[in-house]
mmCIF file of C-alpha atoms in Angstrom:
data_model
loop_
_atom_site.group_PDB
_atom_site.id
_atom_site.type_symbol
_atom_site.label_atom_id
_atom_site.label_comp_id
_atom_site.label_asym_id
_atom_site.label_seq_id
_atom_site.Cartn_x
_atom_site.Cartn_y
_atom_site.Cartn_z
ATOM 1 C CA UNK A 1 -55.181 47.668 53.298
ATOM 2 C CA UNK A 2 -51.602 47.634 54.227
ATOM 3 C CA UNK A 3 -50.289 48.857 57.794
ATOM 4 C CA UNK A 4 -48.809 52.319 57.418
ATOM 5 C CA UNK A 5 -48.432 53.076 61.289
ATOM 6 C CA UNK A 6 -44.969 52.637 61.423
ATOM 7 C CA UNK A 7 -44.342 55.367 58.649
ATOM 8 C CA UNK A 8 -46.747 57.765 60.258
ATOM 9 C CA UNK A 9 -45.188 57.559 63.592
ATOM 10 C CA UNK A 10 -41.878 57.804 62.396
ATOM 11 C CA UNK A 11 -42.929 61.146 60.619
ATOM 12 C CA UNK A 12 -44.490 62.561 64.217
ATOM 13 C CA UNK A 13 -41.338 61.740 66.048
ATOM 14 C CA UNK A 14 -39.011 63.307 63.383
ATOM 15 C CA UNK A 15 -41.421 66.272 63.507
ATOM 16 C CA UNK A 16 -41.209 66.633 67.169
ATOM 17 C CA UNK A 17 -37.489 66.063 66.654
ATOM 18 C CA UNK A 18 -36.681 68.637 63.831
ATOM 19 C CA UNK A 19 -38.930 71.436 65.542
ATOM 20 C CA UNK A 20 -38.656 70.746 69.429
ATOM 21 C CA UNK A 21 -35.325 70.243 69.477
ATOM 22 C CA UNK A 22 -33.872 73.486 67.920
ATOM 23 C CA UNK A 23 -36.677 75.336 70.088
ATOM 24 C CA UNK A 24 -35.356 73.709 73.018
ATOM 25 C CA UNK A 25 -31.592 74.307 72.390
ATOM 26 C CA UNK A 26 -32.519 78.051 71.258
ATOM 27 C CA UNK A 27 -34.609 78.519 74.446
ATOM 28 C CA UNK A 28 -31.775 77.091 76.621
ATOM 29 C CA UNK A 29 -28.951 79.366 75.048
ATOM 30 C CA UNK A 30 -31.142 82.378 75.302
ATOM 31 C CA UNK A 31 -31.759 81.619 79.293
ATOM 32 C CA UNK A 32 -27.917 81.195 79.552
ATOM 33 C CA UNK A 33 -27.229 84.236 77.625
ATOM 34 C CA UNK A 34 -29.736 86.372 79.568
ATOM 35 C CA UNK A 35 -28.094 85.389 82.830
ATOM 36 C CA UNK A 36 -24.788 86.354 81.500
ATOM 37 C CA UNK A 37 -26.068 89.684 80.097
ATOM 38 C CA UNK A 38 -27.801 90.408 83.515
ATOM 39 C CA UNK A 39 -24.613 89.373 85.648
ATOM 40 C CA UNK A 40 -22.798 92.171 83.451
ATOM 41 C CA UNK A 41 -25.748 94.809 84.454
ATOM 42 C CA UNK A 42 -27.110 94.589 80.933
ATOM 43 C CA UNK A 43 -30.597 94.965 80.257
ATOM 44 C CA UNK A 44 -31.887 91.248 79.400
ATOM 45 C CA UNK A 45 -33.756 90.903 76.053
ATOM 46 C CA UNK B 1 -39.347 94.735 67.877
ATOM 47 C CA UNK B 2 -37.317 92.078 69.772
ATOM 48 C CA UNK B 3 -38.607 93.569 73.226
ATOM 49 C CA UNK B 4 -42.343 93.203 71.840
ATOM 50 C CA UNK B 5 -41.265 89.357 70.915
ATOM 51 C CA UNK B 6 -40.326 89.156 74.680
ATOM 52 C CA UNK B 7 -43.688 90.481 75.822
ATOM 53 C CA UNK B 8 -45.734 88.011 73.650
ATOM 54 C CA UNK B 9 -43.890 85.013 73.060
ATOM 55 C CA UNK B 10 -45.750 83.480 75.905
ATOM 56 C CA UNK B 11 -49.111 84.173 74.614
ATOM 57 C CA UNK B 12 -48.018 82.707 71.120
ATOM 58 C CA UNK B 13 -46.901 79.557 72.549
ATOM 59 C CA UNK B 14 -50.138 78.606 74.288
ATOM 60 C CA UNK B 15 -51.980 79.536 71.310
ATOM 61 C CA UNK B 16 -49.681 77.226 69.328
ATOM 62 C CA UNK B 17 -50.025 74.435 71.689
ATOM 63 C CA UNK B 18 -53.902 74.677 72.000
ATOM 64 C CA UNK B 19 -53.978 74.635 68.247
ATOM 65 C CA UNK B 20 -51.616 71.888 67.555
ATOM 66 C CA UNK B 21 -53.270 69.853 70.329
ATOM 67 C CA UNK B 22 -56.719 70.516 68.523
ATOM 68 C CA UNK B 23 -55.170 69.392 65.319
ATOM 69 C CA UNK B 24 -53.537 66.113 66.789
ATOM 70 C CA UNK B 25 -56.943 65.404 67.836
ATOM 71 C CA UNK B 26 -58.746 65.904 64.519
ATOM 72 C CA UNK B 27 -55.629 64.101 62.804
ATOM 73 C CA UNK B 28 -56.428 61.065 65.407
ATOM 74 C CA UNK B 29 -60.206 61.324 64.354
ATOM 75 C CA UNK B 30 -60.155 61.933 60.650
ATOM 76 C CA UNK B 31 -60.757 58.646 58.780
ATOM 77 C CA UNK B 32 -58.080 56.933 56.618
ATOM 78 C CA UNK B 33 -57.997 57.828 53.087
ATOM 79 C CA UNK B 34 -59.574 55.238 50.827
ATOM 80 C CA UNK B 35 -56.352 54.651 48.522
ATOM 81 C CA UNK B 36 -53.631 55.954 50.962
ATOM 82 C CA UNK B 37 -54.998 54.243 54.199
ATOM 83 C CA UNK B 38 -53.347 55.661 57.324
ATOM 84 C CA UNK B 39 -50.444 57.034 55.324
ATOM 85 C CA UNK B 40 -52.581 60.235 54.644
ATOM 86 C CA UNK B 41 -51.822 61.415 58.345
ATOM 87 C CA UNK B 42 -48.100 61.964 57.119
ATOM 88 C CA UNK B 43 -49.574 64.922 54.929
ATOM 89 C CA UNK B 44 -51.200 66.537 57.908
ATOM 90 C CA UNK B 45 -47.135 67.197 58.540
ATOM 91 C CA UNK B 46 -45.991 67.182 55.434
ATOM 92 C CA UNK B 47 -48.180 69.989 53.734
ATOM 93 C CA UNK B 48 -48.235 72.560 56.831
ATOM 94 C CA UNK B 49 -44.457 72.104 57.063
ATOM 95 C CA UNK B 50 -44.008 72.953 53.204
ATOM 96 C CA UNK B 51 -46.296 75.780 53.257
ATOM 97 C CA UNK B 52 -43.990 77.138 56.516
ATOM 98 C CA UNK B 53 -40.809 76.640 54.442
ATOM 99 C CA UNK B 54 -42.029 78.900 51.476
ATOM 100 C CA UNK B 55 -43.572 81.222 54.249
ATOM 101 C CA UNK B 56 -40.022 81.467 55.990
ATOM 102 C CA UNK B 57 -38.320 81.970 53.023
ATOM 103 C CA UNK B 58 -40.330 84.704 51.905
ATOM 104 C CA UNK B 59 -39.962 86.562 55.324
ATOM 105 C CA UNK B 60 -36.668 86.126 55.028
ATOM 106 C CA UNK B 61 -36.456 87.876 51.506
ATOM 107 C CA UNK B 62 -38.759 90.628 53.142
ATOM 108 C CA UNK B 63 -36.082 91.105 56.081
ATOM 109 C CA UNK B 64 -33.424 91.058 53.705
ATOM 110 C CA UNK B 65 -34.603 93.513 51.533
ATOM 111 C CA UNK B 66 -35.640 96.218 54.442
ATOM 112 C CA UNK B 67 -32.152 95.222 55.899
ATOM 113 C CA UNK B 68 -30.422 96.359 52.576
ATOM 114 C CA UNK B 69 -32.720 99.622 52.265
ATOM 115 C CA UNK B 70 -32.916 100.562 55.976
ATOM 116 C CA UNK B 71 -29.527 99.321 57.299
ATOM 117 C CA UNK B 72 -31.275 98.470 60.561
ATOM 118 C CA UNK B 73 -30.026 95.651 62.730
ATOM 119 C CA UNK B 74 -33.248 94.121 63.716
ATOM 120 C CA UNK B 75 -34.314 93.194 60.197
ATOM 121 C CA UNK B 76 -30.920 91.449 59.815
ATOM 122 C CA UNK B 77 -31.439 89.593 63.390
ATOM 123 C CA UNK B 78 -35.093 88.642 61.586
ATOM 124 C CA UNK B 79 -33.307 87.560 58.539
ATOM 125 C CA UNK B 80 -30.771 85.202 60.608
ATOM 126 C CA UNK B 81 -33.487 83.942 62.630
ATOM 127 C CA UNK B 82 -35.712 82.913 59.638
ATOM 128 C CA UNK B 83 -32.963 81.108 58.282
ATOM 129 C CA UNK B 84 -32.576 78.937 60.858
ATOM 130 C CA UNK B 85 -36.704 78.288 61.403
ATOM 131 C CA UNK B 86 -36.789 77.806 57.353
ATOM 132 C CA UNK B 87 -33.942 75.262 57.352
ATOM 133 C CA UNK B 88 -35.938 73.141 60.074
ATOM 134 C CA UNK B 89 -39.317 73.262 58.257
ATOM 135 C CA UNK B 90 -37.714 72.477 54.843
ATOM 136 C CA UNK B 91 -35.745 69.272 56.407
ATOM 137 C CA UNK B 92 -39.013 68.105 57.845
ATOM 138 C CA UNK B 93 -40.642 68.725 54.364
ATOM 139 C CA UNK B 94 -38.273 66.693 52.601
ATOM 140 C CA UNK B 95 -37.917 63.812 55.235
ATOM 141 C CA UNK B 96 -41.649 63.564 55.536
ATOM 142 C CA UNK B 97 -42.264 63.523 52.101
ATOM 143 C CA UNK B 98 -39.489 61.031 51.516
ATOM 144 C CA UNK B 99 -41.235 58.625 54.430
ATOM 145 C CA UNK B 100 -44.721 59.115 52.553
ATOM 146 C CA UNK B 101 -43.140 58.478 48.963
ATOM 147 C CA UNK B 102 -41.673 54.942 49.734
ATOM 148 C CA UNK B 103 -45.259 53.041 50.357
ATOM 149 C CA UNK B 104 -46.785 55.535 47.975
ATOM 150 C CA UNK B 105 -44.599 55.787 45.183
ATOM 151 C CA UNK B 106 -42.381 52.829 46.096
ATOM 152 C CA UNK B 107 -39.255 55.116 46.341
ATOM 153 C CA UNK B 108 -37.787 57.119 48.991
ATOM 154 C CA UNK B 109 -36.719 60.023 46.290
ATOM 155 C CA UNK B 110 -37.361 61.055 43.014
ATOM 156 C CA UNK B 111 -35.478 63.569 40.801
ATOM 157 C CA UNK B 112 -38.957 65.171 40.403
ATOM 158 C CA UNK B 113 -39.229 69.277 39.503
ATOM 159 C CA UNK B 114 -41.053 69.865 43.172
ATOM 160 C CA UNK B 115 -38.790 67.783 45.198
ATOM 161 C CA UNK B 116 -35.560 68.822 43.263
ATOM 162 C CA UNK B 117 -36.622 72.672 43.692
ATOM 163 C CA UNK B 118 -37.572 72.260 47.555
ATOM 164 C CA UNK B 119 -34.145 70.501 47.945
ATOM 165 C CA UNK B 120 -32.563 73.641 46.417
ATOM 166 C CA UNK B 121 -33.915 75.497 49.226
ATOM 167 C CA UNK B 122 -32.871 73.680 52.033
ATOM 168 C CA UNK B 123 -29.484 73.994 50.080
ATOM 169 C CA UNK B 124 -30.006 77.756 49.927
ATOM 170 C CA UNK B 125 -30.736 77.909 53.974
ATOM 171 C CA UNK B 126 -27.736 75.826 54.523
ATOM 172 C CA UNK B 127 -25.521 78.210 52.236
ATOM 173 C CA UNK B 128 -26.973 81.230 53.757
ATOM 174 C CA UNK B 129 -25.696 79.972 57.228
ATOM 175 C CA UNK B 130 -22.512 78.810 55.960
ATOM 176 C CA UNK B 131 -21.935 82.136 54.419
ATOM 177 C CA UNK B 132 -22.876 84.256 57.586
ATOM 178 C CA UNK B 133 -20.489 81.878 59.699
ATOM 179 C CA UNK B 134 -17.833 82.172 56.862
ATOM 180 C CA UNK B 135 -17.539 86.112 56.955
ATOM 181 C CA UNK B 136 -15.987 87.612 60.011
ATOM 182 C CA UNK B 137 -17.090 91.130 59.593
ATOM 183 C CA UNK B 138 -20.913 91.223 60.715
ATOM 184 C CA UNK B 139 -21.642 93.994 58.575
ATOM 185 C CA UNK B 140 -20.143 92.352 55.562
ATOM 186 C CA UNK B 141 -21.799 89.087 56.434
ATOM 187 C CA UNK B 142 -25.273 90.906 56.932
ATOM 188 C CA UNK B 143 -24.907 92.531 53.457
ATOM 189 C CA UNK B 144 -23.768 89.264 51.652
ATOM 190 C CA UNK B 145 -26.416 87.260 53.149
ATOM 191 C CA UNK B 146 -29.498 89.467 52.216
ATOM 192 C CA UNK B 147 -28.094 89.643 48.785
ATOM 193 C CA UNK B 148 -27.914 85.930 48.379
ATOM 194 C CA UNK B 149 -31.278 85.592 50.058
ATOM 195 C CA UNK B 150 -32.702 87.907 47.337
ATOM 196 C CA UNK B 151 -31.414 86.192 44.804
ATOM 197 C CA UNK B 152 -32.492 82.696 46.130
ATOM 198 C CA UNK B 153 -36.173 83.957 46.266
ATOM 199 C CA UNK B 154 -36.179 82.885 42.429
ATOM 200 C CA UNK B 155 -36.496 79.543 43.806
ATOM 201 C CA UNK B 156 -40.030 80.439 45.473
ATOM 202 C CA UNK B 157 -42.034 80.536 42.199
ATOM 203 C CA UNK B 158 -40.465 77.490 40.827
ATOM 204 C CA UNK B 159 -41.328 75.394 43.532
ATOM 205 C CA UNK B 160 -44.868 76.574 43.615
ATOM 206 C CA UNK B 161 -45.270 76.182 40.129
ATOM 207 C CA UNK B 162 -43.262 73.126 39.738
ATOM 208 C CA UNK B 163 -46.234 70.869 39.470
ATOM 209 C CA UNK B 164 -48.200 73.006 36.988
ATOM 210 C CA UNK B 165 -45.135 73.885 34.835
ATOM 211 C CA UNK B 166 -43.606 70.320 34.513
ATOM 212 C CA UNK B 167 -45.143 66.890 34.387
ATOM 213 C CA UNK B 168 -44.346 65.701 37.965
ATOM 214 C CA UNK B 169 -44.954 62.816 40.000
ATOM 215 C CA UNK B 170 -45.872 65.132 42.872
ATOM 216 C CA UNK B 171 -49.813 65.839 43.155
ATOM 217 C CA UNK B 172 -50.979 69.267 42.266
ATOM 218 C CA UNK B 173 -51.177 72.184 45.157
ATOM 219 C CA UNK B 174 -53.444 70.813 47.968
ATOM 220 C CA UNK B 175 -54.872 74.305 48.384
ATOM 221 C CA UNK B 176 -55.646 75.867 44.658
ATOM 222 C CA UNK B 177 -58.732 77.607 45.459
ATOM 223 C CA UNK B 178 -62.372 76.741 45.856
ATOM 224 C CA UNK B 179 -62.456 75.818 42.039
ATOM 225 C CA UNK B 180 -59.358 73.436 42.203
ATOM 226 C CA UNK B 181 -59.644 71.834 45.754
ATOM 227 C CA UNK B 182 -57.865 68.705 45.854
ATOM 228 C CA UNK B 183 -58.811 67.720 49.434
ATOM 229 C CA UNK B 184 -62.150 67.876 50.775
ATOM 230 C CA UNK B 185 -64.647 66.211 53.339
ATOM 231 C CA UNK B 186 -63.246 64.682 56.518
ATOM 232 C CA UNK B 187 -59.690 65.179 55.421
ATOM 233 C CA UNK B 188 -59.750 69.051 55.181
ATOM 234 C CA UNK B 189 -60.648 70.149 58.766
ATOM 235 C CA UNK B 190 -57.305 68.420 60.356
ATOM 236 C CA UNK B 191 -54.865 70.092 57.497
ATOM 237 C CA UNK B 192 -56.531 73.405 57.945
ATOM 238 C CA UNK B 193 -56.204 73.184 61.852
ATOM 239 C CA UNK B 194 -52.537 71.901 61.460
ATOM 240 C CA UNK B 195 -51.733 74.582 58.907
ATOM 241 C CA UNK B 196 -52.712 77.147 61.372
ATOM 242 C CA UNK B 197 -50.760 75.658 64.181
ATOM 243 C CA UNK B 198 -47.836 75.306 62.103
ATOM 244 C CA UNK B 199 -47.834 78.929 61.323
ATOM 245 C CA UNK B 200 -48.218 79.825 64.991
ATOM 246 C CA UNK B 201 -45.433 77.496 65.552
ATOM 247 C CA UNK B 202 -43.107 79.203 63.031
ATOM 248 C CA UNK B 203 -43.945 82.508 64.711
ATOM 249 C CA UNK B 204 -42.960 81.363 68.076
ATOM 250 C CA UNK B 205 -39.785 79.514 66.708
ATOM 251 C CA UNK B 206 -38.811 83.028 64.793
ATOM 252 C CA UNK B 207 -39.361 84.951 68.312
ATOM 253 C CA UNK B 208 -37.324 82.535 70.348
ATOM 254 C CA UNK B 209 -34.579 82.459 67.511
ATOM 255 C CA UNK B 210 -34.497 86.136 67.233
ATOM 256 C CA UNK B 211 -34.256 86.537 71.071
ATOM 257 C CA UNK B 212 -31.488 84.404 71.014
ATOM 258 C CA UNK B 213 -29.585 85.752 68.205
ATOM 259 C CA UNK B 214 -29.915 89.256 69.635
ATOM 260 C CA UNK B 215 -28.800 88.262 72.898
ATOM 261 C CA UNK B 216 -25.759 86.637 71.464
ATOM 262 C CA UNK B 217 -24.804 89.957 69.306
ATOM 263 C CA UNK B 218 -25.317 91.782 72.428
ATOM 264 C CA UNK B 219 -22.940 89.376 74.250
ATOM 265 C CA UNK B 220 -20.518 89.302 71.316
ATOM 266 C CA UNK B 221 -20.516 93.294 71.472
ATOM 267 C CA UNK B 222 -19.718 93.558 75.313
ATOM 268 C CA UNK B 223 -16.928 91.021 74.496
ATOM 269 C CA UNK B 224 -15.581 93.042 71.952
ATOM 270 C CA UNK B 225 -15.823 96.287 74.042
ATOM 271 C CA UNK B 226 -13.967 94.401 76.655
ATOM 272 C CA UNK B 227 -11.095 93.385 74.724
ATOM 273 C CA UNK B 228 -10.683 96.596 72.973
ATOM 274 C CA UNK B 229 -10.322 98.189 76.812
ATOM 275 C CA UNK B 230 -7.715 95.473 77.899
ATOM 276 C CA UNK B 231 -5.447 96.328 74.431
ATOM 277 C CA UNK B 232 -6.172 100.068 74.786
#
């Protein structure tokens, strides 16, 4: 049977990139916004 | 609702991580398919991602409908967040399907009914993002995107039934009820666990993105108030 491991590995890496990437970006943005809102005396979300 | 997300996102994250790790362990220990070999392991990502693409759009349609009916901002926040989450899952569905298609079909892409209707879904998600960013008035943007999202929902039954209505290269549904089950034996447990993991992951991503959208809007309101005060 042919070796498809490189196709499989590329899909799992892609999944990590497409799902963990935005999650990290949104979490960092949320942290920054929460800090900015807190500095203005607003209730953080 | 957003406050509820802030309270529970940690619990959902831990549940997601545990389910995902269990799913990956099952994926690694499952045997290779007798025809597809190890390429079958791609489907443990592709199928749950496809389910989440449709589920995200369904959620978007409900949130958009609720916003148009009630005109309450949290529904619009959920709609905006579900567009981003849905776009990520749809991009993963198309890319993983394409990577699976090359060794199995001998082509990266085919203008098949299922693939094309899924591409339309990605274009819809991108269009909704573009429309929201193009309109300056946030209320107008919320209304316009909600209307477009509801119109675009016509693509959901087309995607789901495309493999039934037309002769397609794509195989029939993986979960079609016990009578028409197309995946059985050792291949089913990893697929089921990965599907649950992706549902939890989708919920957690929606929580994070909704909180980010709410915080961004709160900051923008503050900036507008400041600007008005400085001009007044």
